[in-house]
Structure formats: C-alpha cells, structure tokens
PDB file of C-alpha atoms in Angstrom:
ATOM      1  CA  UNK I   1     154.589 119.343 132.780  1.00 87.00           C
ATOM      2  CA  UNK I   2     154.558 117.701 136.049  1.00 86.00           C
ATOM      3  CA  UNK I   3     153.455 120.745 137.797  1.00 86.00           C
ATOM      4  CA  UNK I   4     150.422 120.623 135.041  1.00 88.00           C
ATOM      5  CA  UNK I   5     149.905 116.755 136.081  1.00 87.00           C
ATOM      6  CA  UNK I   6     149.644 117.176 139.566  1.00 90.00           C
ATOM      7  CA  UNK I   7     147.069 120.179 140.037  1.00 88.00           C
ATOM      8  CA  UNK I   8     145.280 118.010 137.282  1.00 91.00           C
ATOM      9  CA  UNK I   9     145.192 115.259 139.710  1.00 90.00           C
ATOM     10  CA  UNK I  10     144.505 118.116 142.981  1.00 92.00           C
ATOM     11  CA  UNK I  11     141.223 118.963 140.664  1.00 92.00           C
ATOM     12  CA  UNK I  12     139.936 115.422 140.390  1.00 92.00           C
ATOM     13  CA  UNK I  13     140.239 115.247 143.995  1.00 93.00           C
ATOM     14  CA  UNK I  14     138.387 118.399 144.472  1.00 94.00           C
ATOM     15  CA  UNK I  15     136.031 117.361 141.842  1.00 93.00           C
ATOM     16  CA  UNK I  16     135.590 114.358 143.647  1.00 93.00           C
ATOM     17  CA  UNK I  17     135.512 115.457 146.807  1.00 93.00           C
ATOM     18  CA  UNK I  18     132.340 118.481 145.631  1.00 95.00           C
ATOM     19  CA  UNK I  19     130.333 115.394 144.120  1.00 95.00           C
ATOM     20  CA  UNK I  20     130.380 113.531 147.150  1.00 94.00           C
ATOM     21  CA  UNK I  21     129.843 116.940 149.523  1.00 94.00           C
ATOM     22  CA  UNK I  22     126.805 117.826 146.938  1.00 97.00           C
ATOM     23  CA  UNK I  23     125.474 114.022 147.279  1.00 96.00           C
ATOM     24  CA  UNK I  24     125.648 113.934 150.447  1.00 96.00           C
ATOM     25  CA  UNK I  25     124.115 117.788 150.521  1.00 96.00           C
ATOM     26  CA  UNK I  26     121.142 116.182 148.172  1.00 97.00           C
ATOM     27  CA  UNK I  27     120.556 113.371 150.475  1.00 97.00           C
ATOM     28  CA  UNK I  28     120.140 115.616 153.564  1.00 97.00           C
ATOM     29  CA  UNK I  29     117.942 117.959 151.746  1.00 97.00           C
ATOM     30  CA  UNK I  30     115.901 114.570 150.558  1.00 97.00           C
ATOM     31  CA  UNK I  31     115.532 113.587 154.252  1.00 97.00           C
ATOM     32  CA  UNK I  32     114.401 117.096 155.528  1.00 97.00           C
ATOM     33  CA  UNK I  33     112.066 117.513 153.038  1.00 98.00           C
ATOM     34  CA  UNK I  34     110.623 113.796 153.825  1.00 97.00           C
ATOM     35  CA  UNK I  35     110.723 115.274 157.261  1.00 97.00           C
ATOM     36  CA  UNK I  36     108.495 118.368 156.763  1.00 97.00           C
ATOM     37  CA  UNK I  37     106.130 116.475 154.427  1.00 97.00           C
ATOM     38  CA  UNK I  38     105.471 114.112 157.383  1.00 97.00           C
ATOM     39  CA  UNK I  39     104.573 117.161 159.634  1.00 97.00           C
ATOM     40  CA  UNK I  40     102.664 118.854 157.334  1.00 97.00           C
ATOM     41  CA  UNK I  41     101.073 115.558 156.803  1.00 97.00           C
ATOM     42  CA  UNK I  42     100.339 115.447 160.498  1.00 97.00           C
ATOM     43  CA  UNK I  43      99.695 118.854 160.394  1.00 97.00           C
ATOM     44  CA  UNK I  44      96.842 118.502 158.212  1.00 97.00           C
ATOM     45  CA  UNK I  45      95.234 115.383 159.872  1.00 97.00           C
ATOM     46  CA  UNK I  46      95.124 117.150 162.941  1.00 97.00           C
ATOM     47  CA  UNK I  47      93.504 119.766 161.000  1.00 97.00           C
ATOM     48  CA  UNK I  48      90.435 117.601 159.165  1.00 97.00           C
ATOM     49  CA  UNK I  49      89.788 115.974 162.578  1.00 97.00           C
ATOM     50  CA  UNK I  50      89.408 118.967 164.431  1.00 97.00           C
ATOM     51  CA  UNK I  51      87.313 120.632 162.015  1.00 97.00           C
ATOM     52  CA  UNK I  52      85.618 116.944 161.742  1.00 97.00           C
ATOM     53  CA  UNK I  53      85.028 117.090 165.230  1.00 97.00           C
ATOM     54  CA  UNK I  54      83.712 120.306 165.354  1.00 97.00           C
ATOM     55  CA  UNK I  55      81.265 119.327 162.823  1.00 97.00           C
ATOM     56  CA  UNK I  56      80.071 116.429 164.263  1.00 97.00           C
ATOM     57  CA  UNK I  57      79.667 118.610 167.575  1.00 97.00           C
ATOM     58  CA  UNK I  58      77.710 121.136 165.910  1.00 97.00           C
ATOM     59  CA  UNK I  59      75.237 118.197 163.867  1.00 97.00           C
ATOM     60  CA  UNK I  60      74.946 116.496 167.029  1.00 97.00           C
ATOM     61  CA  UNK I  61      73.767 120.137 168.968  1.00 97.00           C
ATOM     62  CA  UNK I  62      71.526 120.774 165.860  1.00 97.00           C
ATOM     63  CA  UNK I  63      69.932 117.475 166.180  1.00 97.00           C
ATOM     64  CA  UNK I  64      69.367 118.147 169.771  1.00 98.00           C
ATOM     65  CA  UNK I  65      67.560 121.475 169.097  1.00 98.00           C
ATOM     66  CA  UNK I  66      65.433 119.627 166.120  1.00 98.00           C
ATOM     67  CA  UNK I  67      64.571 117.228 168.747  1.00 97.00           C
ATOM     68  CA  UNK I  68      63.736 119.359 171.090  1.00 97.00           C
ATOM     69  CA  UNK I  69      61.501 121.092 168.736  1.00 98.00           C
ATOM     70  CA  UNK I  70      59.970 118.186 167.543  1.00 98.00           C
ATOM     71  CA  UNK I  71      58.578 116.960 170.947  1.00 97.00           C
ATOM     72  CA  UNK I  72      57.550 120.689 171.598  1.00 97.00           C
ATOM     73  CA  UNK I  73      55.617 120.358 168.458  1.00 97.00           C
ATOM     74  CA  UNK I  74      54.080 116.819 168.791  1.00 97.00           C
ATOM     75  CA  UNK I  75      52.903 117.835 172.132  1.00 96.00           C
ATOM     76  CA  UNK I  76      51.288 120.816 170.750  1.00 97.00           C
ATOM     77  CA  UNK I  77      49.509 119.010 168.088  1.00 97.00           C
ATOM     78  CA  UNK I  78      48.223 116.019 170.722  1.00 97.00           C
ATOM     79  CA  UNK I  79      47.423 118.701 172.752  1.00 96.00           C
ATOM     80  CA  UNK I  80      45.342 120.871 170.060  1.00 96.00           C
ATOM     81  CA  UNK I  81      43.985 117.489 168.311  1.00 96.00           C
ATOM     82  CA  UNK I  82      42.227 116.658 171.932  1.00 95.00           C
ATOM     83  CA  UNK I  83      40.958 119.516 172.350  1.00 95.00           C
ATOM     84  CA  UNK I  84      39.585 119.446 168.681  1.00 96.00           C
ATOM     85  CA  UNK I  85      38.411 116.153 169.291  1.00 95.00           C
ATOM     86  CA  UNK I  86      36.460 117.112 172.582  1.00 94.00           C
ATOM     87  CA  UNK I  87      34.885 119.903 170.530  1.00 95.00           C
ATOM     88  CA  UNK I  88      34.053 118.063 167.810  1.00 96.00           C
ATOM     89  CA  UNK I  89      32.452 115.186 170.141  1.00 94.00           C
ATOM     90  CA  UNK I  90      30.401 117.759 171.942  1.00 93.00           C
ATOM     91  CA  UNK I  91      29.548 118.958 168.696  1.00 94.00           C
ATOM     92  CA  UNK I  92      28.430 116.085 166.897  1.00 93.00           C
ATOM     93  CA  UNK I  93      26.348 114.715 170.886  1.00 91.00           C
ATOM     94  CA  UNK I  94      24.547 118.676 170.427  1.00 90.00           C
ATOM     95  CA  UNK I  95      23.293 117.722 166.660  1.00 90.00           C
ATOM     96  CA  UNK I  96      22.298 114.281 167.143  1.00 89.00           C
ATOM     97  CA  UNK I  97      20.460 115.807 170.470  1.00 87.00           C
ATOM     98  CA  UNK I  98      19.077 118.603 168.593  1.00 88.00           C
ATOM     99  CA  UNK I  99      17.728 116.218 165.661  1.00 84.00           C
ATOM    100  CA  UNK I 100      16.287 112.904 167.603  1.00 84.00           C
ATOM    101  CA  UNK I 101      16.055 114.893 170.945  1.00 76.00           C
ATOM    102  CA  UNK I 102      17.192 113.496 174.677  1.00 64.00           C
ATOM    103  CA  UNK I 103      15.804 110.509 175.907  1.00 62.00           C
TER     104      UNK I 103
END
C-alpha cells in the first residue's frame, strides 16, 4: 500500500512537473511566434515601400516624358498656328488688294 502511495505521489510530481515544462514550452512558442509575426510584419513594410517607391519613381519618369511631350507639342502647334496665321494674313491683304485694289 505504501509502495502504491508513494509512486502515486512520484506521478503528481511528474504530472506537475510536465504542466509546468509544457507551460513554459507554450509560452516560448507564444514569444517566437510574436517574434516572427514582427518580422514578417517588417518584412512586408519593407516590401509595400519598395514597391511604393518604385511606383512613385516610375509616375514621376512618366510625368517627365508627358511633359516632355507636351512642350514638344505646344511648340509645334505655336509654331504651325504662326505660320497659319502669316498665311492667312497674306491671304486675306491679297483679297482685299484684289477687290479695292492698291493705293
């Protein structure tokens, strides 16, 4: 009977001993996953603000080139509305010539 007794008691202390080992077990597994949320956390930040980046890089180069090609294109215009303009003077000084005549 005492021999049943005491490995009674030896498993309660073994029982007790594998809840606190598997607590403790839990709480370290708690804190390394907490751990490797954080870097994937970090992880992904790093990723949004390098693609983020790269975006606004590649806007900011697209914006350029619309630029670019919107001055090239202005000056065209101008360029083509003089001329237009000149013609359409000389045009307009040849009819009224042509109707009252030169003075």
């Amino acid at each position: 009977m005492e021999k049943i007794k005491i490995a009674e008691e030896q498993n309660e202390l073994k029982k007790e001993s594998l809840k606190s080992d598997l607590a403790s077990y839990e709480a370290a597994k708690k804190q390394e996953l907490q751990i490797k949320k954080g870097q994937l956390k970090e992880t992904f930040s790093s990723m949004v603000d390098k693609q983020a980046h790269s975006l606004a890089k590649s806007l900011a180069a697209e914006k350029q080139k619309l630029a670019e090609i919107a001055e090239v294109e202005t000056s065209q215009m101008e360029e083509k509305y003089s001329v237009k303009k000149s013609q359409m003077i000389q045009m307009i000084v040849e009819r009224v010539i042509t109707e009252y005549g030169s003075q």
